[in-house]
mmCIF file of C-alpha atoms in Angstrom:
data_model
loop_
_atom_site.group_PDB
_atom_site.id
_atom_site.type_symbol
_atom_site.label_atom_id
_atom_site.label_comp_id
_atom_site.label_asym_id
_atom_site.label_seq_id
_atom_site.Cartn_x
_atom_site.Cartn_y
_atom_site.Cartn_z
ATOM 1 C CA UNK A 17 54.752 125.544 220.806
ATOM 2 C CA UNK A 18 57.229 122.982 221.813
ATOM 3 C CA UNK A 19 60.513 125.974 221.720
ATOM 4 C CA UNK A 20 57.992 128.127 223.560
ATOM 5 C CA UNK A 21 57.938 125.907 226.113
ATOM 6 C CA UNK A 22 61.280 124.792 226.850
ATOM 7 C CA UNK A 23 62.107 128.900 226.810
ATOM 8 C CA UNK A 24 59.294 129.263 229.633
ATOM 9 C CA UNK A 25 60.586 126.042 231.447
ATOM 10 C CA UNK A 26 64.361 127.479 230.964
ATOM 11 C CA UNK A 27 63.671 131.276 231.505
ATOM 12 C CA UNK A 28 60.405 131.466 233.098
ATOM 13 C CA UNK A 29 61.871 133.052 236.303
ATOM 14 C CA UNK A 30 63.957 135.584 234.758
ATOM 15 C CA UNK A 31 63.937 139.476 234.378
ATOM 16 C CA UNK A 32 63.412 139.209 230.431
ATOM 17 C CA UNK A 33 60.170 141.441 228.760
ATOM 18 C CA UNK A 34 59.970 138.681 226.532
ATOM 19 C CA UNK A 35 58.665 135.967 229.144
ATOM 20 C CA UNK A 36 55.689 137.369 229.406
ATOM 21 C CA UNK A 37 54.907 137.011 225.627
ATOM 22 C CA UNK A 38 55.597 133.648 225.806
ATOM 23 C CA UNK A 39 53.539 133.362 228.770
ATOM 24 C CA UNK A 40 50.397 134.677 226.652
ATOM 25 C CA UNK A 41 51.970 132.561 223.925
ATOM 26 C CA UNK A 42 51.482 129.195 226.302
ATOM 27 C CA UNK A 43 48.770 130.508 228.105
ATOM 28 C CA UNK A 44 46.481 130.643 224.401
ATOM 29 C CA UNK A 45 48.227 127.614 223.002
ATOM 30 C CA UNK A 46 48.331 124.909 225.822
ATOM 31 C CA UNK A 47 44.652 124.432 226.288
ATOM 32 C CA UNK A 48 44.116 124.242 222.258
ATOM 33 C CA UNK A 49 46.493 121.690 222.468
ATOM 34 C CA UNK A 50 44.693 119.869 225.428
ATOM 35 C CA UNK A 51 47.493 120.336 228.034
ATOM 36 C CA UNK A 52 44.945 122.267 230.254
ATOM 37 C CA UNK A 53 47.059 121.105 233.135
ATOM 38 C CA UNK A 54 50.594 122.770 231.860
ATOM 39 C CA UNK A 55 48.556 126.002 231.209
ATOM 40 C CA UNK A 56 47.100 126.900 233.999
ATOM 41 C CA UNK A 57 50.040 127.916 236.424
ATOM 42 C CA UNK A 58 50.588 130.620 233.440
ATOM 43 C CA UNK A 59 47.309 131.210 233.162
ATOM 44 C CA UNK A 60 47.493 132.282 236.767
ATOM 45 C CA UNK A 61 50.832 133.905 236.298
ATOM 46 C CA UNK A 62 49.066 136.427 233.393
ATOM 47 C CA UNK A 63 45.717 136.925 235.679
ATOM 48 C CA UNK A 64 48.154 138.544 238.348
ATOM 49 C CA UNK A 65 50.405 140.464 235.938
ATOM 50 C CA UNK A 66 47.197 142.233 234.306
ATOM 51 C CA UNK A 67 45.480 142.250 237.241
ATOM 52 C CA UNK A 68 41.949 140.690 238.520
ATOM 53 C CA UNK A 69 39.023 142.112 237.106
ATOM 54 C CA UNK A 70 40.938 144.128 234.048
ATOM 55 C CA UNK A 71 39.585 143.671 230.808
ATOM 56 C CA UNK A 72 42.568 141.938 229.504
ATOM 57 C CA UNK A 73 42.418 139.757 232.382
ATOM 58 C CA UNK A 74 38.704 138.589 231.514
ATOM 59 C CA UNK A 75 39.373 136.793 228.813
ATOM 60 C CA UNK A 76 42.473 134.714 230.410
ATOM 61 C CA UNK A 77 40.257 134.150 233.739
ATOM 62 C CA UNK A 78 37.899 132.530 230.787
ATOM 63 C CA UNK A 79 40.732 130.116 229.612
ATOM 64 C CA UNK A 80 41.492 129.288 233.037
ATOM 65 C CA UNK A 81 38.076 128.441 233.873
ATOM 66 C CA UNK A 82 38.104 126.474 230.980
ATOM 67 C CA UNK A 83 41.386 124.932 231.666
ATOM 68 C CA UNK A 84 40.053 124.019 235.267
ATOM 69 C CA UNK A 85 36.786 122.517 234.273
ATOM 70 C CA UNK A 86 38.560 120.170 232.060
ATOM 71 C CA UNK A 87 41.469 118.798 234.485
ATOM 72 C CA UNK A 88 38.410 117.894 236.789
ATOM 73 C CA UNK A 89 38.195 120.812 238.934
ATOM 74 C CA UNK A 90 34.618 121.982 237.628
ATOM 75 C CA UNK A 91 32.924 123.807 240.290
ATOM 76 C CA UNK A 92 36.251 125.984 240.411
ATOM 77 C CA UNK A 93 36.353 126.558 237.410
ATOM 78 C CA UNK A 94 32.369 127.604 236.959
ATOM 79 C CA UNK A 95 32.791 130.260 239.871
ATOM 80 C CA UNK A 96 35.761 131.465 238.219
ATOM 81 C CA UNK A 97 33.327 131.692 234.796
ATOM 82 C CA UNK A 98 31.352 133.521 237.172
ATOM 83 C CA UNK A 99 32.994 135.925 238.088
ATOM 84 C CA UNK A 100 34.050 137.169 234.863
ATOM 85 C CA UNK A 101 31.237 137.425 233.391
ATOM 86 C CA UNK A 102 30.340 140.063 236.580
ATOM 87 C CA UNK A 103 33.746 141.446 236.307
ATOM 88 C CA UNK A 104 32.710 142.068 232.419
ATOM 89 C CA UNK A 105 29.543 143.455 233.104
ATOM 90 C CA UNK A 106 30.703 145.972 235.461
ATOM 91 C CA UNK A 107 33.826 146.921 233.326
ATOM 92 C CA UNK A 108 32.892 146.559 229.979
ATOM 93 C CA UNK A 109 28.936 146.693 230.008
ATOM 94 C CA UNK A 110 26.212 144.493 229.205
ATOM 95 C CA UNK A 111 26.086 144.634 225.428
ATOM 96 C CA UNK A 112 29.983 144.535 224.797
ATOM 97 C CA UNK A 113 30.718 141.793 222.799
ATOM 98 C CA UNK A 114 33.204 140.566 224.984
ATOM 99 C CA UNK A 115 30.816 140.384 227.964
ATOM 100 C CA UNK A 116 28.006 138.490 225.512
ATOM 101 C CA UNK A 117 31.258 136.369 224.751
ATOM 102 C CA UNK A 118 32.027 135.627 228.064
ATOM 103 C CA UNK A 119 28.540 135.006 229.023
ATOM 104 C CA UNK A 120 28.149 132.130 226.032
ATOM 105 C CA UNK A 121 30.814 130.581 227.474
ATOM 106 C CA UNK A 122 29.390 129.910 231.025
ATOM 107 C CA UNK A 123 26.596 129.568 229.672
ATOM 108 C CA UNK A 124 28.284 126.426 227.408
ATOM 109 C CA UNK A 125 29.972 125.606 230.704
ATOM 110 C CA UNK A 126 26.549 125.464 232.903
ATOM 111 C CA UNK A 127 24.947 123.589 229.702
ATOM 112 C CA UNK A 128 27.379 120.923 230.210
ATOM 113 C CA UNK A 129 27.847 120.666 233.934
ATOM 114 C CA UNK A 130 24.654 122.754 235.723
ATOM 115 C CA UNK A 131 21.866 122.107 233.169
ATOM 116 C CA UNK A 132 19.392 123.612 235.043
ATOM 117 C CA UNK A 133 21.116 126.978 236.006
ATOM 118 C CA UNK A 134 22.797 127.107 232.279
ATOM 119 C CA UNK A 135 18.895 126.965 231.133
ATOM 120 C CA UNK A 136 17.888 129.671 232.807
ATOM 121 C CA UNK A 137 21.009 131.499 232.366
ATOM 122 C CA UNK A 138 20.756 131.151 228.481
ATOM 123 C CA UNK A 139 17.192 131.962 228.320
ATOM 124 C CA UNK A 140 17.671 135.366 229.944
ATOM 125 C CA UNK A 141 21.134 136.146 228.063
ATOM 126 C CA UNK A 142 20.331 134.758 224.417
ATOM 127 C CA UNK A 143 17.782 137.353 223.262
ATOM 128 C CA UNK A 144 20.137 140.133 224.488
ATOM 129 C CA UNK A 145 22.954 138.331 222.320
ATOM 130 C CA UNK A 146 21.185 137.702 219.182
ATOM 131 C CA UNK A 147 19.268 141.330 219.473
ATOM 132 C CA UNK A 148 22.685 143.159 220.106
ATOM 133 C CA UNK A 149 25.139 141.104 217.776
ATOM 134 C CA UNK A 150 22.429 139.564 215.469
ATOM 135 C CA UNK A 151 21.779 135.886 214.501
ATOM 136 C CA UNK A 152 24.106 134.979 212.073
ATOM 137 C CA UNK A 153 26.815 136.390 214.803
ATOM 138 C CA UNK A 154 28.771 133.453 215.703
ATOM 139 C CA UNK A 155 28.384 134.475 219.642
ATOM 140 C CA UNK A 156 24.148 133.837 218.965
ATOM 141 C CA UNK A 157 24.691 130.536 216.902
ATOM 142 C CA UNK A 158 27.242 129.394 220.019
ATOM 143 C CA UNK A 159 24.921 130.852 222.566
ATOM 144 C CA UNK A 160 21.815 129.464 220.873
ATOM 145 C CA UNK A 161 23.496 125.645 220.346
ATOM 146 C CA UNK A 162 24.246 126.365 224.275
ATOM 147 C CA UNK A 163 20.656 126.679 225.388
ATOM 148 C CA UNK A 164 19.493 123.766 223.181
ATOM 149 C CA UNK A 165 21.766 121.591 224.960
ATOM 150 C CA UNK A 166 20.932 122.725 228.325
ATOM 151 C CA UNK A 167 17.431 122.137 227.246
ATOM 152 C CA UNK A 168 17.922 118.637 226.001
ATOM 153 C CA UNK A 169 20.268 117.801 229.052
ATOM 154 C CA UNK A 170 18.394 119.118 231.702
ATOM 155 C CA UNK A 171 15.072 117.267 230.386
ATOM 156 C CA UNK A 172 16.816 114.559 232.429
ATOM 157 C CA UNK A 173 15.492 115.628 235.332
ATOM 158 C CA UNK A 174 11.973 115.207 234.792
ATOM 159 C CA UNK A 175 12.476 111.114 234.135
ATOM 160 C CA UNK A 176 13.365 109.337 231.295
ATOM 161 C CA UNK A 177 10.852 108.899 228.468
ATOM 162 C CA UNK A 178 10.915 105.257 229.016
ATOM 163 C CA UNK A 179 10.721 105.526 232.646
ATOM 164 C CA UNK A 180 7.255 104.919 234.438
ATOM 165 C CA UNK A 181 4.832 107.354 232.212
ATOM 166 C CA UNK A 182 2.026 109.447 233.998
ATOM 167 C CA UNK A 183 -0.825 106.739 232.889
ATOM 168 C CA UNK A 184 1.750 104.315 234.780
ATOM 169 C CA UNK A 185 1.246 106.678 237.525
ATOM 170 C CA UNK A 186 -2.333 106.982 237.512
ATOM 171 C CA UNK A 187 -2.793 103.413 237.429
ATOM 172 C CA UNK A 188 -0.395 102.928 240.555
ATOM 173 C CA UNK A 189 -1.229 105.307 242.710
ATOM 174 C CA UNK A 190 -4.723 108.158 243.612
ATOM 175 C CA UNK A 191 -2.092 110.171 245.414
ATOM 176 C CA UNK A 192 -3.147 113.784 244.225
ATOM 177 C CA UNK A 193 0.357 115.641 244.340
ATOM 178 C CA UNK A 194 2.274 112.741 243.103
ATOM 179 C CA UNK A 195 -0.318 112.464 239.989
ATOM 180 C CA UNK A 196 0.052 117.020 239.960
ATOM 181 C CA UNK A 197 3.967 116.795 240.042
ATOM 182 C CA UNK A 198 3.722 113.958 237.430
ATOM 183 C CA UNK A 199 1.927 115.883 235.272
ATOM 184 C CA UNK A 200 3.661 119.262 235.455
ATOM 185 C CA UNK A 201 7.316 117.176 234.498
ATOM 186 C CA UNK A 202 5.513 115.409 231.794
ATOM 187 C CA UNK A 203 4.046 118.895 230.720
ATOM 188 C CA UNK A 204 7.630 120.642 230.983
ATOM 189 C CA UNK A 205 9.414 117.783 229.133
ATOM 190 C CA UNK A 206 7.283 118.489 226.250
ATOM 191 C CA UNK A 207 7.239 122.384 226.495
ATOM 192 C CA UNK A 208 11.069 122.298 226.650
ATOM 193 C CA UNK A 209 11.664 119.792 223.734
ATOM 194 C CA UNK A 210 9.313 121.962 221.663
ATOM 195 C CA UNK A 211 11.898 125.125 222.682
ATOM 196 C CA UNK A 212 14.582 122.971 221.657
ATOM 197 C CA UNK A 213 13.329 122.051 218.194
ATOM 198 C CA UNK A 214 12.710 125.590 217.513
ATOM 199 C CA UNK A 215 15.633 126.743 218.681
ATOM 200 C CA UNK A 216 17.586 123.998 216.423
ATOM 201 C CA UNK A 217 15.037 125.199 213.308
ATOM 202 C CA UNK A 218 16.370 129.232 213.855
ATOM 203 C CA UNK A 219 20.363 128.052 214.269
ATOM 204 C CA UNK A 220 21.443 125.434 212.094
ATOM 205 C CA UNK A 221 20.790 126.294 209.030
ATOM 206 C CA UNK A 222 22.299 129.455 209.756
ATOM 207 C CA UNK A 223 25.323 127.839 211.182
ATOM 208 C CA UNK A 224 25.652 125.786 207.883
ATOM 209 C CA UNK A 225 25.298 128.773 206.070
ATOM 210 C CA UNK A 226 27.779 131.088 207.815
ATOM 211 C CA UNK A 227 30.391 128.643 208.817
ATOM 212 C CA UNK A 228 29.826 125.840 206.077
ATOM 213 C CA UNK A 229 28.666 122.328 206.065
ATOM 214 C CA UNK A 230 32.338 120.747 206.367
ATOM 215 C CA UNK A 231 33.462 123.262 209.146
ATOM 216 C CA UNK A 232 34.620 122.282 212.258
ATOM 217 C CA UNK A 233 32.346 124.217 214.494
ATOM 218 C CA UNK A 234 29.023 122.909 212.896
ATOM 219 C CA UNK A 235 29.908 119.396 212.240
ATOM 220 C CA UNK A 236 30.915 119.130 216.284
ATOM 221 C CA UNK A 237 28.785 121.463 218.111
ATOM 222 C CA UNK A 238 25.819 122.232 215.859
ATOM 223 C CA UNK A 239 25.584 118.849 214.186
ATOM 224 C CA UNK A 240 26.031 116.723 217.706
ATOM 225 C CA UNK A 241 23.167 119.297 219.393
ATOM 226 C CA UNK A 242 20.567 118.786 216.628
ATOM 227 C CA UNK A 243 21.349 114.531 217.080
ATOM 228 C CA UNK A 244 20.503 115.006 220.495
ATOM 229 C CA UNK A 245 17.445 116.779 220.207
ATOM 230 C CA UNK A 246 16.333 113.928 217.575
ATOM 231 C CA UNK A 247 17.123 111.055 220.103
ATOM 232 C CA UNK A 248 14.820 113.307 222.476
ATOM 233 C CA UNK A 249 12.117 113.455 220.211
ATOM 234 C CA UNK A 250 12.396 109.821 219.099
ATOM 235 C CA UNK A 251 12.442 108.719 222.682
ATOM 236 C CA UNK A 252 9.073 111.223 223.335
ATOM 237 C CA UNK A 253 7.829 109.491 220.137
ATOM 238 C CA UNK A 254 7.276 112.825 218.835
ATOM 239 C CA UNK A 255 7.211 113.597 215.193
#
């Protein structure tokens, strides 16, 4: 990593085939590496040399939405998510499995930064994903650990458990659409933590099976999800 980038730094202006290899080299290795910031003018540099909207361009769009969202520029970066998941759609199809892999990773994206939207997102895209790749694909376990968190995360909107409850409500106030809207975000916080336990039932032991207890993957993603739907639940004071 470090020789390829001193020969980008050195060369990266120069009429040599082999630039651009190093390029994708960078472009791939720099955001592993967490210097989002030093990929994405190559990022950019491959999106123009393959060409917006071509399928090899999809998947470095994806890296450089990535590589956005994570030096702070998030609503950028999302749109740019956006757009290649349409881009994939149009090109590649619905049920290509690099358009369900693009769309599990704005959905992950939305999860993290536009609950709400990556909800309803995930909910629409998951049962295409896990019907067309199948559930012990690791596109449906990432999907379906997406959706759980988007769940959990945007349960936040209805009020915190320990916030005023509806019977704190009831005793407050005879105000019949503030007692109606308490009761439907009580109702929904429920609902949705029950989708979320479910959800976290079907996918982790299947993540522990296919990927393994120690691995990477489900120790941070699947293993962090299923403590936050816990909390949840112990804040609910639900079994």
């Amino acid at each position: 990593l470090a020789l390829a980038w001193h020969a980008w730094q050195t060369y990266a202006w120069s009429d040599d085939p082999q630039i651009y290899n190093i390029c994708m080299l960078l472009g791939n290795a720099l955001p592993k590496a967490g210097c989002c910031e030093q990929a994405i003018p190559l990022l950019v540099a491959q999106v123009e040399e393959c060409g917006g909207g071509s399928p090899k361009a999809m998947g470095i769009c994806d890296n450089l939405a990535t590589c956005y969202i994570q030096t702070g520029q998030v609503e950028k970066g999302l749109q740019l998510k956006r757009i290649s998941y349409d881009d994939a759609v149009n090109v590649l199809g619905p049920t290509s499995e690099r358009t369900l892999s693009i769309a599990a990773s704005l959905g992950g994206s939305l999860a993290q930064h536009q609950s709400k939207e990556g909800k309803i997102f995930l909910r629409e895209k998951l049962p295409i994903i896990r019907s067309t790749l199948g559930d012990d694909h690791h596109i449906s376990i990432l999907a379906g650990g997406h959706l759980i968190r988007a769940i959990i995360q945007d349960g936040s909107d209805y009020g915190h458990p320990h916030d005023e409850t509806l019977e704190d409500i009831e005793q407050r106030t005879t105000n019949e659409a503030e007692l109606i809207e308490a009761t439907h975000r009580k109702t929904q916080l429920i609902q949705d933590t029950h989708e979320a336990v479910k959800l976290l039932r079907l996918f982790l032991p299947i993540s522990e099976r296919v990927f393994g207890k120690d691995h990477p993957f489900h120790k941070q993603h699947m293993l962090m999800i299923g403590a936050m739907v816990r909390f949840r639940m112990e804040e609910m004071g639900t079994p």
